[in-house]
N, C-alpha and C. Protein backbone atom coordinates (compact mmCIF):
# COMPACT_ATOMS: atom_id res chain seq x y z
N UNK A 1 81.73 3.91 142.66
CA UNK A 1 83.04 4.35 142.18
C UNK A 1 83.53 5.55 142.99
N UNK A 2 82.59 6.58 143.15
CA UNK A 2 82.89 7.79 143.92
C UNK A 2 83.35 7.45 145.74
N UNK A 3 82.55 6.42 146.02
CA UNK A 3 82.89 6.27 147.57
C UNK A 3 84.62 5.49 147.18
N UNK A 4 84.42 4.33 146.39
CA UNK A 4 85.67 3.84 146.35
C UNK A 4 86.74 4.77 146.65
N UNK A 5 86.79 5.71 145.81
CA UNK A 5 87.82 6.63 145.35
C UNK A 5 88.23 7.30 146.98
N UNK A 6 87.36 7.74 147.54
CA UNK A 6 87.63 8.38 149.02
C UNK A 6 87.73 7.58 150.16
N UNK A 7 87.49 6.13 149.84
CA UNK A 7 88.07 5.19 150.89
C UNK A 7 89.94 5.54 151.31
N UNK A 8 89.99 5.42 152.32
CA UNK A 8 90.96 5.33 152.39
C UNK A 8 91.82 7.02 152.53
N UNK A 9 90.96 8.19 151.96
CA UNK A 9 91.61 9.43 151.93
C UNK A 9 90.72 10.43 153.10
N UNK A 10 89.50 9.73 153.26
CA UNK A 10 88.57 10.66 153.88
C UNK A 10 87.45 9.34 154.99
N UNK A 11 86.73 9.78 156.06
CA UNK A 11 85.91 8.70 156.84
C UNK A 11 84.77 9.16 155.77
N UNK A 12 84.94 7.80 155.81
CA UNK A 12 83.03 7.40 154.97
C UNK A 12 82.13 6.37 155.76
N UNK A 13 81.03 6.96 155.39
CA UNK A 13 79.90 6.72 156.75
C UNK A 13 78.94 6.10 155.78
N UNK A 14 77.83 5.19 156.07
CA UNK A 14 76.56 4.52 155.47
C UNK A 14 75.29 4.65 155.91
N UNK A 15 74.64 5.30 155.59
CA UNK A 15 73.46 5.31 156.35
C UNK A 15 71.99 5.15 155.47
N UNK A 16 70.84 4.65 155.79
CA UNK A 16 69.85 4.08 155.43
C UNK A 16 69.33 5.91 155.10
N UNK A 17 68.18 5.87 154.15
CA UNK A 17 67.47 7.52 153.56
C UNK A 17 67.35 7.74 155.19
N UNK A 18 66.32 7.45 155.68
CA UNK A 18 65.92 7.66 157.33
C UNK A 18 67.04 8.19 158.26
N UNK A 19 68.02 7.25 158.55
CA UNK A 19 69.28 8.31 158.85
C UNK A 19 69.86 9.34 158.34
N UNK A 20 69.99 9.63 157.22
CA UNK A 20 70.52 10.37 156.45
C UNK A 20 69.56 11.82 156.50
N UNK A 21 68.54 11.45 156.94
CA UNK A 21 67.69 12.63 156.55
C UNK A 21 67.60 13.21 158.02
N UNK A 22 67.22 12.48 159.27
CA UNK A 22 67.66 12.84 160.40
C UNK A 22 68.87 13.72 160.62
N UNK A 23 69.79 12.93 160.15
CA UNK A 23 71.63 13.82 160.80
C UNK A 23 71.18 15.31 160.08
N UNK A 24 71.06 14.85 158.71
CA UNK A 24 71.08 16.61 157.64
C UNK A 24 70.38 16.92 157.45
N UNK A 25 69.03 16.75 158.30
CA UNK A 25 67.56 17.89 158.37
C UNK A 25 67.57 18.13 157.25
N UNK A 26 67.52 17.52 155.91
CA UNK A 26 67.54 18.22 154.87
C UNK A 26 66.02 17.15 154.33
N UNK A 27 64.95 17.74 153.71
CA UNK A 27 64.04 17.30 153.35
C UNK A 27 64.49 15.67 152.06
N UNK A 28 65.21 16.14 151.70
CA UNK A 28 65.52 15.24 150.75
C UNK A 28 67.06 14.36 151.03
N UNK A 29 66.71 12.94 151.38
CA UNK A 29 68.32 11.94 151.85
C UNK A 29 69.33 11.99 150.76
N UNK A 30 70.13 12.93 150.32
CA UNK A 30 70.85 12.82 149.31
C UNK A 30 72.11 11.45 149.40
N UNK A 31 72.32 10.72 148.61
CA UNK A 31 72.82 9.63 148.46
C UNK A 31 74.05 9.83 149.08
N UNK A 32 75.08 11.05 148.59
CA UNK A 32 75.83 11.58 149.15
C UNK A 32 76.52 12.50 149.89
N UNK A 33 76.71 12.81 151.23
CA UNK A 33 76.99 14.17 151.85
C UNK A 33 78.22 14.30 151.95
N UNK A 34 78.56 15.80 151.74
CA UNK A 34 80.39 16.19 152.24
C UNK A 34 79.83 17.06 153.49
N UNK A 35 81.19 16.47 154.20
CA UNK A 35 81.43 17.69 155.04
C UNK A 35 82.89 17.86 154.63
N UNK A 36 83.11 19.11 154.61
CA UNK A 36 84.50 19.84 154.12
C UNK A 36 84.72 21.24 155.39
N UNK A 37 86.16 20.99 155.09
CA UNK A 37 86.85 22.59 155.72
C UNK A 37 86.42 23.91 154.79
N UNK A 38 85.99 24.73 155.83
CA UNK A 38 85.36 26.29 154.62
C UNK A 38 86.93 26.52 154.13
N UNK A 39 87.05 27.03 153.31
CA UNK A 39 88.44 27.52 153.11
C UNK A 39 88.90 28.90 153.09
N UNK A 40 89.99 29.22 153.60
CA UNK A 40 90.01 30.76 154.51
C UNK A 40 89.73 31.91 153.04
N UNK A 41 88.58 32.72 153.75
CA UNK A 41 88.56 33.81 152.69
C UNK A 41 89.56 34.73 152.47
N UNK A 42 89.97 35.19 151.45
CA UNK A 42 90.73 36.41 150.93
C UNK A 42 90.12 37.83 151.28
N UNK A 43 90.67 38.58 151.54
CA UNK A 43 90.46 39.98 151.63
C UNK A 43 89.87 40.93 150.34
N UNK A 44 89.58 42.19 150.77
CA UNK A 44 89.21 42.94 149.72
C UNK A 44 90.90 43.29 148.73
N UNK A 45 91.89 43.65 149.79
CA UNK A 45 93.03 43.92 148.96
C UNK A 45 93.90 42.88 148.91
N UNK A 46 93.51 41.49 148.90
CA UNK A 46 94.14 40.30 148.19
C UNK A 46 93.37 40.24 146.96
N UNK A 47 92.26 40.38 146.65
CA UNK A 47 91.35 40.07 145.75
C UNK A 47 92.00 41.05 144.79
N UNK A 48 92.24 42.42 145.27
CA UNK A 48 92.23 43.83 144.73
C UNK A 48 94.02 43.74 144.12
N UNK A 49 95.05 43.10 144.60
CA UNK A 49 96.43 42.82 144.35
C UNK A 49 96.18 41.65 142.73
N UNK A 50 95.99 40.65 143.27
CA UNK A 50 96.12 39.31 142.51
C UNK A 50 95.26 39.44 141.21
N UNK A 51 93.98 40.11 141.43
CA UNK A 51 92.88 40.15 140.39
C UNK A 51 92.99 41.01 138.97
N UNK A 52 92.27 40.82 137.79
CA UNK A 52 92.59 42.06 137.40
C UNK A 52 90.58 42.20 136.94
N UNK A 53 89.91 41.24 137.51
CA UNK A 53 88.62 41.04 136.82
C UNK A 53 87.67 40.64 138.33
N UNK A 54 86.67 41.68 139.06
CA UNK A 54 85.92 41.14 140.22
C UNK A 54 84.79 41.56 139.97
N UNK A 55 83.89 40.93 140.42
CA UNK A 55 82.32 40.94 140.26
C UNK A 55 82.20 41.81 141.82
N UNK A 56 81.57 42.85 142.09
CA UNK A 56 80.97 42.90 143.28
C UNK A 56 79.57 43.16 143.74
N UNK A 57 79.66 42.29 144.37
CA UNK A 57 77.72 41.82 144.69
C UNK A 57 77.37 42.75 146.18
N UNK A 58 76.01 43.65 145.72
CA UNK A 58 75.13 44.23 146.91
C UNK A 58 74.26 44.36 147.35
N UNK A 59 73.88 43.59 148.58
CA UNK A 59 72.42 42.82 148.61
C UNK A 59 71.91 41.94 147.76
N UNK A 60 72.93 41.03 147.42
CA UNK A 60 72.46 39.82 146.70
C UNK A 60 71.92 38.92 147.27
N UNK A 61 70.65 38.92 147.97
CA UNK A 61 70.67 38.25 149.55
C UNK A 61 70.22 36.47 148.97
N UNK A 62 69.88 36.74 147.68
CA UNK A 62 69.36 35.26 147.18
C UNK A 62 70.55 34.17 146.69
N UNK A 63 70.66 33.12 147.25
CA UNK A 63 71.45 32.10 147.30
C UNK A 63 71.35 31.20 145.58
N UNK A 64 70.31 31.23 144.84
CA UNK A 64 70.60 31.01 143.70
C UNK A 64 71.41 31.90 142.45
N UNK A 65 71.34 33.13 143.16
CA UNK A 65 71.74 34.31 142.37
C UNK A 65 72.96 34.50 142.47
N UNK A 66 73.23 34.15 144.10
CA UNK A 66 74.66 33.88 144.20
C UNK A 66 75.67 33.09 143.31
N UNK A 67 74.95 31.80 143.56
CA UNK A 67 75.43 30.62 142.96
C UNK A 67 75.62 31.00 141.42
N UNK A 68 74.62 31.63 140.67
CA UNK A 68 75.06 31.61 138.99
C UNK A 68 75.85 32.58 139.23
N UNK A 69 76.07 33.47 139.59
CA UNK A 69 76.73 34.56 139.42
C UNK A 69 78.35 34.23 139.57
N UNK A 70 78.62 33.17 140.52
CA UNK A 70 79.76 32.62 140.73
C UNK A 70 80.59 31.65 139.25
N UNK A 71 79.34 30.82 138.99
CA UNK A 71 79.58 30.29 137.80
C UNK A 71 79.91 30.61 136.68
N UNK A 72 79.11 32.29 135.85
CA UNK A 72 79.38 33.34 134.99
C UNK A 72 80.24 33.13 135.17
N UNK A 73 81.06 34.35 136.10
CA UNK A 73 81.98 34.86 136.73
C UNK A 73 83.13 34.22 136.08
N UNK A 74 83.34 32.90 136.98
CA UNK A 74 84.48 31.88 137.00
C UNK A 74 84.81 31.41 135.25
N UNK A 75 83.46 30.85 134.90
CA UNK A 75 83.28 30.89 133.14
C UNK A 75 84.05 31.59 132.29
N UNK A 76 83.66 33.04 132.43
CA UNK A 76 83.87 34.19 131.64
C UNK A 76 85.58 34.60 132.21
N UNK A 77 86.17 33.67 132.83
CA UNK A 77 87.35 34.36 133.57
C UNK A 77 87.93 35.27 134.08
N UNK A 78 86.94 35.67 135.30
CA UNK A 78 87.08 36.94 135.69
C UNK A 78 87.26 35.38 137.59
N UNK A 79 88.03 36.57 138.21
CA UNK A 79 89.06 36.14 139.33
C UNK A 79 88.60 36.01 140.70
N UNK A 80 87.76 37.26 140.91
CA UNK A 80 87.15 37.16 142.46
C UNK A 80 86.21 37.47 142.29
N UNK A 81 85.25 37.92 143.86
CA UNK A 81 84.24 37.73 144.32
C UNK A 81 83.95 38.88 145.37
N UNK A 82 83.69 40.34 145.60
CA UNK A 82 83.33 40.91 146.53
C UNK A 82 81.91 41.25 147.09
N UNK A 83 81.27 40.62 148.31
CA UNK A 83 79.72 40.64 148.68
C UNK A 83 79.87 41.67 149.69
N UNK A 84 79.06 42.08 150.29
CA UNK A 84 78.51 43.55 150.70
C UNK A 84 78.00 42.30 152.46
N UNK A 85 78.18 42.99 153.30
CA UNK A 85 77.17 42.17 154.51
C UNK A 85 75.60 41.89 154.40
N UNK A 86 75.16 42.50 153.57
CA UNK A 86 73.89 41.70 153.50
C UNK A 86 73.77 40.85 151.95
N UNK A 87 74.93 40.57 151.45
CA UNK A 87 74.72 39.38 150.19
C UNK A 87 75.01 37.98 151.20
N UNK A 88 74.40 36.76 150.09
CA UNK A 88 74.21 35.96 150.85
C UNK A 88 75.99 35.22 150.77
N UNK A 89 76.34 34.29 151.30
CA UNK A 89 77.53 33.30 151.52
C UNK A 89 78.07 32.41 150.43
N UNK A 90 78.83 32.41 149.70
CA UNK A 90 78.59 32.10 148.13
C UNK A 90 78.98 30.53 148.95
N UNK A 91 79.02 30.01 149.89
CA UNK A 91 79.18 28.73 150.07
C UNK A 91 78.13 28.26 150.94
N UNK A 92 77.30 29.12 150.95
CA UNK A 92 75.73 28.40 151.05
C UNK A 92 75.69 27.30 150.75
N UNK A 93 74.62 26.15 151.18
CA UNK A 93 74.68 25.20 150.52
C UNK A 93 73.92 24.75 149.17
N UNK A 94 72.68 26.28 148.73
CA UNK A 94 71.77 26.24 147.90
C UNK A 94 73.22 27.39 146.55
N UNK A 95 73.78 27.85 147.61
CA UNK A 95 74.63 28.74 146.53
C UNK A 95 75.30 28.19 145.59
N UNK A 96 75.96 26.67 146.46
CA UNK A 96 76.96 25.92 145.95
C UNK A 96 76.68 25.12 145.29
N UNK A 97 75.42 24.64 145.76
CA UNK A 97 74.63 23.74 144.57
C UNK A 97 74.61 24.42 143.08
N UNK A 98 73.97 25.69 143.05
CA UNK A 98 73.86 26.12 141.78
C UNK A 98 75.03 26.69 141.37
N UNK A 99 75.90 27.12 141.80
CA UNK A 99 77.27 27.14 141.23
C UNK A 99 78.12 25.82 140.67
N UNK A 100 77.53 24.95 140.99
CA UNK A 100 78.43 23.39 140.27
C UNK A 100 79.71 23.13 141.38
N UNK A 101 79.78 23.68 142.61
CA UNK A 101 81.04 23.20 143.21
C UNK A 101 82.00 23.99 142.66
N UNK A 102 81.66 25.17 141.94
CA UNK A 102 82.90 26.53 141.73
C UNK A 102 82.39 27.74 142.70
N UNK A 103 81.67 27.77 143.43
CA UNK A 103 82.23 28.10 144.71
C UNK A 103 83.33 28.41 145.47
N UNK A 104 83.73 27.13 145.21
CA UNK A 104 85.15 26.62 146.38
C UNK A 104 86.23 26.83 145.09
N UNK A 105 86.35 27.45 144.01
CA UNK A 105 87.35 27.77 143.04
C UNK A 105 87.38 29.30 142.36
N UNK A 106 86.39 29.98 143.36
CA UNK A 106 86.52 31.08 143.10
C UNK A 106 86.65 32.68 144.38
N UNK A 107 88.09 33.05 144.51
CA UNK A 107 87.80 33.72 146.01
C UNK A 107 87.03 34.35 145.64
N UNK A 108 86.98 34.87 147.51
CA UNK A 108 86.00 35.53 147.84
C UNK A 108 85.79 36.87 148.69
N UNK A 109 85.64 37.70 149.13
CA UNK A 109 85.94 38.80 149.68
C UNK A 109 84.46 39.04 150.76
N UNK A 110 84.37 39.84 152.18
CA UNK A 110 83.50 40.11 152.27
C UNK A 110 83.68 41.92 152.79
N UNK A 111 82.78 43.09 152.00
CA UNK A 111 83.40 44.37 152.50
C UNK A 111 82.22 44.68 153.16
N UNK A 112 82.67 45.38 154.37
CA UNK A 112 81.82 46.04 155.31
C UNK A 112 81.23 47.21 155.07
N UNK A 113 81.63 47.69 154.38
CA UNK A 113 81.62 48.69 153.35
C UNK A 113 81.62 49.13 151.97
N UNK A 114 80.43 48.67 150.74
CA UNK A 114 80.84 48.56 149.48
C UNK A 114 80.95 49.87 148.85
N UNK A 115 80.58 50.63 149.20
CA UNK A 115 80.52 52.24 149.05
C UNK A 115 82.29 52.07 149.09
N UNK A 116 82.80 52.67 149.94
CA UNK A 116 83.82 52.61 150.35
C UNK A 116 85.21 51.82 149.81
N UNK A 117 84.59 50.76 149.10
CA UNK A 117 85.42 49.66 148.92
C UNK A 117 85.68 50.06 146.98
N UNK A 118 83.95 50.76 146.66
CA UNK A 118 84.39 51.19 145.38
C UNK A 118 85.28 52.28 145.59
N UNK A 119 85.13 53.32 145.98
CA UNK A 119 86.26 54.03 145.96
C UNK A 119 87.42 53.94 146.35
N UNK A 120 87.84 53.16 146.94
CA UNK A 120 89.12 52.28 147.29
C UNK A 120 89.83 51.81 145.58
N UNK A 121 88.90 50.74 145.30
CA UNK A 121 89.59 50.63 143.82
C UNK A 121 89.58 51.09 142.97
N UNK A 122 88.58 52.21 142.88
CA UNK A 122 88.78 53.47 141.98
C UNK A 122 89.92 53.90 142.18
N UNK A 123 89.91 54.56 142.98
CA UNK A 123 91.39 55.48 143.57
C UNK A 123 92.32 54.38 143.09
N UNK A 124 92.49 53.37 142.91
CA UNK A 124 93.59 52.38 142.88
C UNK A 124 93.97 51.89 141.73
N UNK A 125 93.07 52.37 140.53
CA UNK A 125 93.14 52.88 139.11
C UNK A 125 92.07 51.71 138.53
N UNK A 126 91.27 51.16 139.24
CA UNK A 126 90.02 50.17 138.78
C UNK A 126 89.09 51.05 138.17
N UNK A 127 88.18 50.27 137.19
CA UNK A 127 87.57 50.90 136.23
C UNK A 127 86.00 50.07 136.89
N UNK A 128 85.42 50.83 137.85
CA UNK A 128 84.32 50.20 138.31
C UNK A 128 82.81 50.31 137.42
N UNK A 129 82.60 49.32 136.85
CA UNK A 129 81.02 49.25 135.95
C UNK A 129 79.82 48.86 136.67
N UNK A 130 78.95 50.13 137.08
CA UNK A 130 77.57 49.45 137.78
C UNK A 130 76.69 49.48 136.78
N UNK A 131 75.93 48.53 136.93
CA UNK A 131 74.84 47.63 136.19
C UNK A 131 73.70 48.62 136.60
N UNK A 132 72.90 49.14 135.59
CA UNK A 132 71.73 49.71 136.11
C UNK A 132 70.60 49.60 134.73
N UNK A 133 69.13 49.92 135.23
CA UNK A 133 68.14 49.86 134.03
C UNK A 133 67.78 51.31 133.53
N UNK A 134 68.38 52.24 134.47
CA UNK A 134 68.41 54.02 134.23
C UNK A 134 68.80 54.10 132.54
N UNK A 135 67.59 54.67 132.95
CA UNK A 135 67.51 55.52 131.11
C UNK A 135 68.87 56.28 130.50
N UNK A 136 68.91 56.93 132.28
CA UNK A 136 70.42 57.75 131.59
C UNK A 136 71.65 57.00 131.66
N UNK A 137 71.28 55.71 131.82
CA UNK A 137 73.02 54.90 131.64
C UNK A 137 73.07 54.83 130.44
N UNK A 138 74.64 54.59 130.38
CA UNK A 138 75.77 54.94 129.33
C UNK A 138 75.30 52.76 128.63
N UNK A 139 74.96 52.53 127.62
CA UNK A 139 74.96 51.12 126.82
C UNK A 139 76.45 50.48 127.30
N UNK A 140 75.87 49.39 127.68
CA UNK A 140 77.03 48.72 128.03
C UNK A 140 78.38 48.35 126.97
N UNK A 141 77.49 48.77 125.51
CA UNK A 141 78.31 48.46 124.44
C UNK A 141 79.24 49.17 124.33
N UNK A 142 79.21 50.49 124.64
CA UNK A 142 79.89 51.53 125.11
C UNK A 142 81.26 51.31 125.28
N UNK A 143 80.93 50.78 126.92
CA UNK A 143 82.31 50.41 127.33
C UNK A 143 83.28 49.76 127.22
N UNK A 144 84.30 50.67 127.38
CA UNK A 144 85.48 49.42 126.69
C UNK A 144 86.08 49.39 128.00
N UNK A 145 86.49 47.63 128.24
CA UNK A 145 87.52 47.23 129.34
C UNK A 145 88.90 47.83 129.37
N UNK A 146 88.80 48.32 130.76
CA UNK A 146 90.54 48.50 130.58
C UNK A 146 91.50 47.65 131.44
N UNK A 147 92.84 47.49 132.12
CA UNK A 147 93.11 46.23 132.45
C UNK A 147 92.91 46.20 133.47
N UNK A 148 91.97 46.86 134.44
CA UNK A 148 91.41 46.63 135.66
C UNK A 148 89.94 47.04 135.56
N UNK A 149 89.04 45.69 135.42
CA UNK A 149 87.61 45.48 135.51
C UNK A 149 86.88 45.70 136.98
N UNK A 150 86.00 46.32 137.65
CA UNK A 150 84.90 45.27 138.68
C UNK A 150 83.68 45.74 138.25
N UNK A 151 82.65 44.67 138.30
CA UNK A 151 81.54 45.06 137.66
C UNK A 151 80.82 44.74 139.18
N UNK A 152 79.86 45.80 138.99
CA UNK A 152 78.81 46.18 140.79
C UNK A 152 77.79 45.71 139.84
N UNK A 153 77.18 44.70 140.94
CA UNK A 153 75.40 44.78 140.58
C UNK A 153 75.17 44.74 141.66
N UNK A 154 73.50 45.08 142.02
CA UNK A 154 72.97 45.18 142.82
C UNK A 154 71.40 43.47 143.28
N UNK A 155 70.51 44.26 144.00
CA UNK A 155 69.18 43.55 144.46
C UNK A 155 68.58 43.85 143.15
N UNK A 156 67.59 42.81 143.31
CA UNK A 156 66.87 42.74 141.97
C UNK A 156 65.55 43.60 141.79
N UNK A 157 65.45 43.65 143.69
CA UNK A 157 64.55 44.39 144.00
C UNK A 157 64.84 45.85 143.93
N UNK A 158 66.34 46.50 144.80
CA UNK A 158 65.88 47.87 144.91
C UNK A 158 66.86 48.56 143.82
N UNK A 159 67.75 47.44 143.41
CA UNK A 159 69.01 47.94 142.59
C UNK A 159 70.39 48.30 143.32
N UNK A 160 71.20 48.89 142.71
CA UNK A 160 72.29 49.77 143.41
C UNK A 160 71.84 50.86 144.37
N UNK A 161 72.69 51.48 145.07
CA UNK A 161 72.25 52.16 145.79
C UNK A 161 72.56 53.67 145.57
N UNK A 162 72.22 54.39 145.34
CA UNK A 162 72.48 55.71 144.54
C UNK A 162 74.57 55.82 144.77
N UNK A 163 74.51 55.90 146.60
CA UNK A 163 75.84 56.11 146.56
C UNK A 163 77.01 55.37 146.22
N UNK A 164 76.69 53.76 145.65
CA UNK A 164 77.56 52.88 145.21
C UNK A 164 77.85 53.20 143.86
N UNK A 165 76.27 53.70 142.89
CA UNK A 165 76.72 54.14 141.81
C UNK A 165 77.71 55.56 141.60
N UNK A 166 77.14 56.34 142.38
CA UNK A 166 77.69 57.46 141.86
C UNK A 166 79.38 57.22 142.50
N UNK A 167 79.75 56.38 143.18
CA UNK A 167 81.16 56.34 143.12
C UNK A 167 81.85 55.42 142.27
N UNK A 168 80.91 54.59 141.13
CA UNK A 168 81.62 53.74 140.12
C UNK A 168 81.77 54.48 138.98
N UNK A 169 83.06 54.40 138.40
CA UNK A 169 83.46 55.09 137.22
C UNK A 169 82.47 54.80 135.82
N UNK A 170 81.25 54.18 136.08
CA UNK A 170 80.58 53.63 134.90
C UNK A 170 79.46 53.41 135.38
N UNK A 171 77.90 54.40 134.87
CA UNK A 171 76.74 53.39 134.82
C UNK A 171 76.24 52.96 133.51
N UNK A 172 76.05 51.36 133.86
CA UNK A 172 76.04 50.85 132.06
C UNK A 172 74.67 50.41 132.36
N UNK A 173 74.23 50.31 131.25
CA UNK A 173 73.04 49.21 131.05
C UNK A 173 73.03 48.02 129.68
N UNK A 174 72.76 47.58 130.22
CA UNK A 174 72.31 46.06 128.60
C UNK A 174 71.17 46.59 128.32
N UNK A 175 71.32 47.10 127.07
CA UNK A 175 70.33 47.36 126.00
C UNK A 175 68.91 46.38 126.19
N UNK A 176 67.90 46.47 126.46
CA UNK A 176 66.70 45.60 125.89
C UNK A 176 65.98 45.86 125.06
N UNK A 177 64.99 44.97 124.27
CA UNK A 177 63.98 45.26 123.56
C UNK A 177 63.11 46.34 124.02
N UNK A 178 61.93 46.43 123.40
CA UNK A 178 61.17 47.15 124.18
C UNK A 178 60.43 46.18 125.21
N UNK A 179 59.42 46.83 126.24
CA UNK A 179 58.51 45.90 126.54
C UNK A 179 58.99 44.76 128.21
N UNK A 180 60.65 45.15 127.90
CA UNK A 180 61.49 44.08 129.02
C UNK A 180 62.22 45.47 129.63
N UNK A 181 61.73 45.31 130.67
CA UNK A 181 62.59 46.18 131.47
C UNK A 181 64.31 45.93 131.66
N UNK A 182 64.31 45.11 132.36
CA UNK A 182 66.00 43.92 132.89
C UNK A 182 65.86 43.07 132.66
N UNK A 183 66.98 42.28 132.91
CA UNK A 183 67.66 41.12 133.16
C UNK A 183 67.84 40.66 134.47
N UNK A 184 67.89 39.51 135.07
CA UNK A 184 68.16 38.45 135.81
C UNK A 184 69.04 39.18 136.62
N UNK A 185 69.37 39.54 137.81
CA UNK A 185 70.92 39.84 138.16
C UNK A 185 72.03 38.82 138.01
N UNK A 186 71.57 37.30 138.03
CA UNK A 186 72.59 36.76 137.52
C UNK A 186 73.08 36.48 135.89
N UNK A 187 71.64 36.77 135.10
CA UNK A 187 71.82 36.87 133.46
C UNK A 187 72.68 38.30 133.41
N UNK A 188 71.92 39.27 133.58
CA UNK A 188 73.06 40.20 133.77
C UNK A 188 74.21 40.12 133.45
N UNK A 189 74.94 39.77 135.07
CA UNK A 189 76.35 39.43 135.08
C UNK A 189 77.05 38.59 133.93
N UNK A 190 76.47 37.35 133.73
CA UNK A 190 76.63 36.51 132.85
C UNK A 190 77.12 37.95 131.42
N UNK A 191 75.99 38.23 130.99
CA UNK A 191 76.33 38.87 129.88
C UNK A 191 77.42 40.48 130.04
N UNK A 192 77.14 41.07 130.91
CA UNK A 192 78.56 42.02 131.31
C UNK A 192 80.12 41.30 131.53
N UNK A 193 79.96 40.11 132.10
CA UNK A 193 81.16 39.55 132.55
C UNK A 193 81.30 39.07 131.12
N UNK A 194 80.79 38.80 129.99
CA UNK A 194 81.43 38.29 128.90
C UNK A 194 81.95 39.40 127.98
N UNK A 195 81.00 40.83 128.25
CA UNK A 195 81.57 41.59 127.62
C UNK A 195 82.86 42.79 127.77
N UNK A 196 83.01 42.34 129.07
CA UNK A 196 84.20 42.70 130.05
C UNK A 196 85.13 42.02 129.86
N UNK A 197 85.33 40.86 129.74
CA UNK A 197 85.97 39.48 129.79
C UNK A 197 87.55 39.92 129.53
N UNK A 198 87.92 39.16 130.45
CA UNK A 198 90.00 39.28 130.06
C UNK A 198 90.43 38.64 128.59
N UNK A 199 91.35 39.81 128.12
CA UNK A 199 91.62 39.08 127.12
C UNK A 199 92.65 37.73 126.71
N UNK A 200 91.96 36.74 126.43
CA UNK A 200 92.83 35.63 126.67
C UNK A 200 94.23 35.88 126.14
N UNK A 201 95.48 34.92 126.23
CA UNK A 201 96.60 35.23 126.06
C UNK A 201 96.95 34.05 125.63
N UNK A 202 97.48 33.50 124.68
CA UNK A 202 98.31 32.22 124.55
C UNK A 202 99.59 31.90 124.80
């Protein structure tokens, strides 16, 4: 049914597992491959104009982390996407997998500078929330959204980076039990981005 549908709109090709696994070096012949146009990324101040809700990722270098984080994100209705040069490509192909193909429905930004880029939307009246497990962060319950969100997380490994936090208007943490240090960087997000969340409008 699926090939039907793209007859005729797109070239469709047939190939035996053996071919299939040859062309796309990929260990496993998936029944079906796309190739698609990347689609042109957005800027930090297209993201920063149009948005009123952005996730920004630093040193997210893991491609599954990417991927949920995109999914949250998009879920919880929050708008863009800003990665740091060493986060990974949210259109990876392991990214995109675990994102469900919202990937490609959620821009994307890449800053050369995330230090920099927070204080950019600070100054620009953004209400920046970094994610941290510091004793002395402020409970995420705390915070209340105002109509310009971005929530910073960091590596799972080293965290934020002192100077990304200390230029976000917010260090929060999600409360845990005892006994659990953190959360997931993409559970995390998941649960900040819901408690951030835009307020719907009818």
């Amino acid at each position: 049914a699926v090939v039907e549908r793209l007859l005729g709109r797109v070239p469709v090709f047939a190939g035996r597992d053996e071919m299939r696994r040859s062309i796309t070096q990929l260990g496993m012949p998936y029944s079906i491959v796309a190739l698609f146009e990347r689609p042109a990324r957005a800027t930090v101040t297209d993201l920063a104009t149009s948005a009123t809700r952005l996730v920004l990722a630093e040193a997210v270098d893991n491609p599954l982390n990417i991927g949920s984080i995109v999914r949250n994100a998009l879920g919880m209705g929050w708008q863009g996407l800003v990665i740091d040069a060493t986060s990974v490509d949210p259109l990876a192909r392991r990214a995109m997998r675990v994102s469900m193909g919202n990937s490609l429905h959620l821009p994307y930004a890449r800053s050369r500078d995330m230090v920099a880029t927070v204080r950019e939307l600070v100054d620009a009246g953004w209400q920046v929330v970094a994610l941290t497990p510091a004793a002395d962060a402020v409970s995420l319950d705390e915070v209340v959204a105002g109509e310009k969100v971005a929530l910073l997380v960091g590596s799972e490994r080293a965290g934020l980076t002192d100077e990304a936090m200390a230029a976000a208007t917010h260090r929060a943490a999600i409360p845990m039990h005892a006994g659990v240090d953190s959360l997931n960087v993409a559970a995390a997000t998941a649960v900040a981005c819901w408690h951030l969340r835009p307020i719907r409008r009818s």
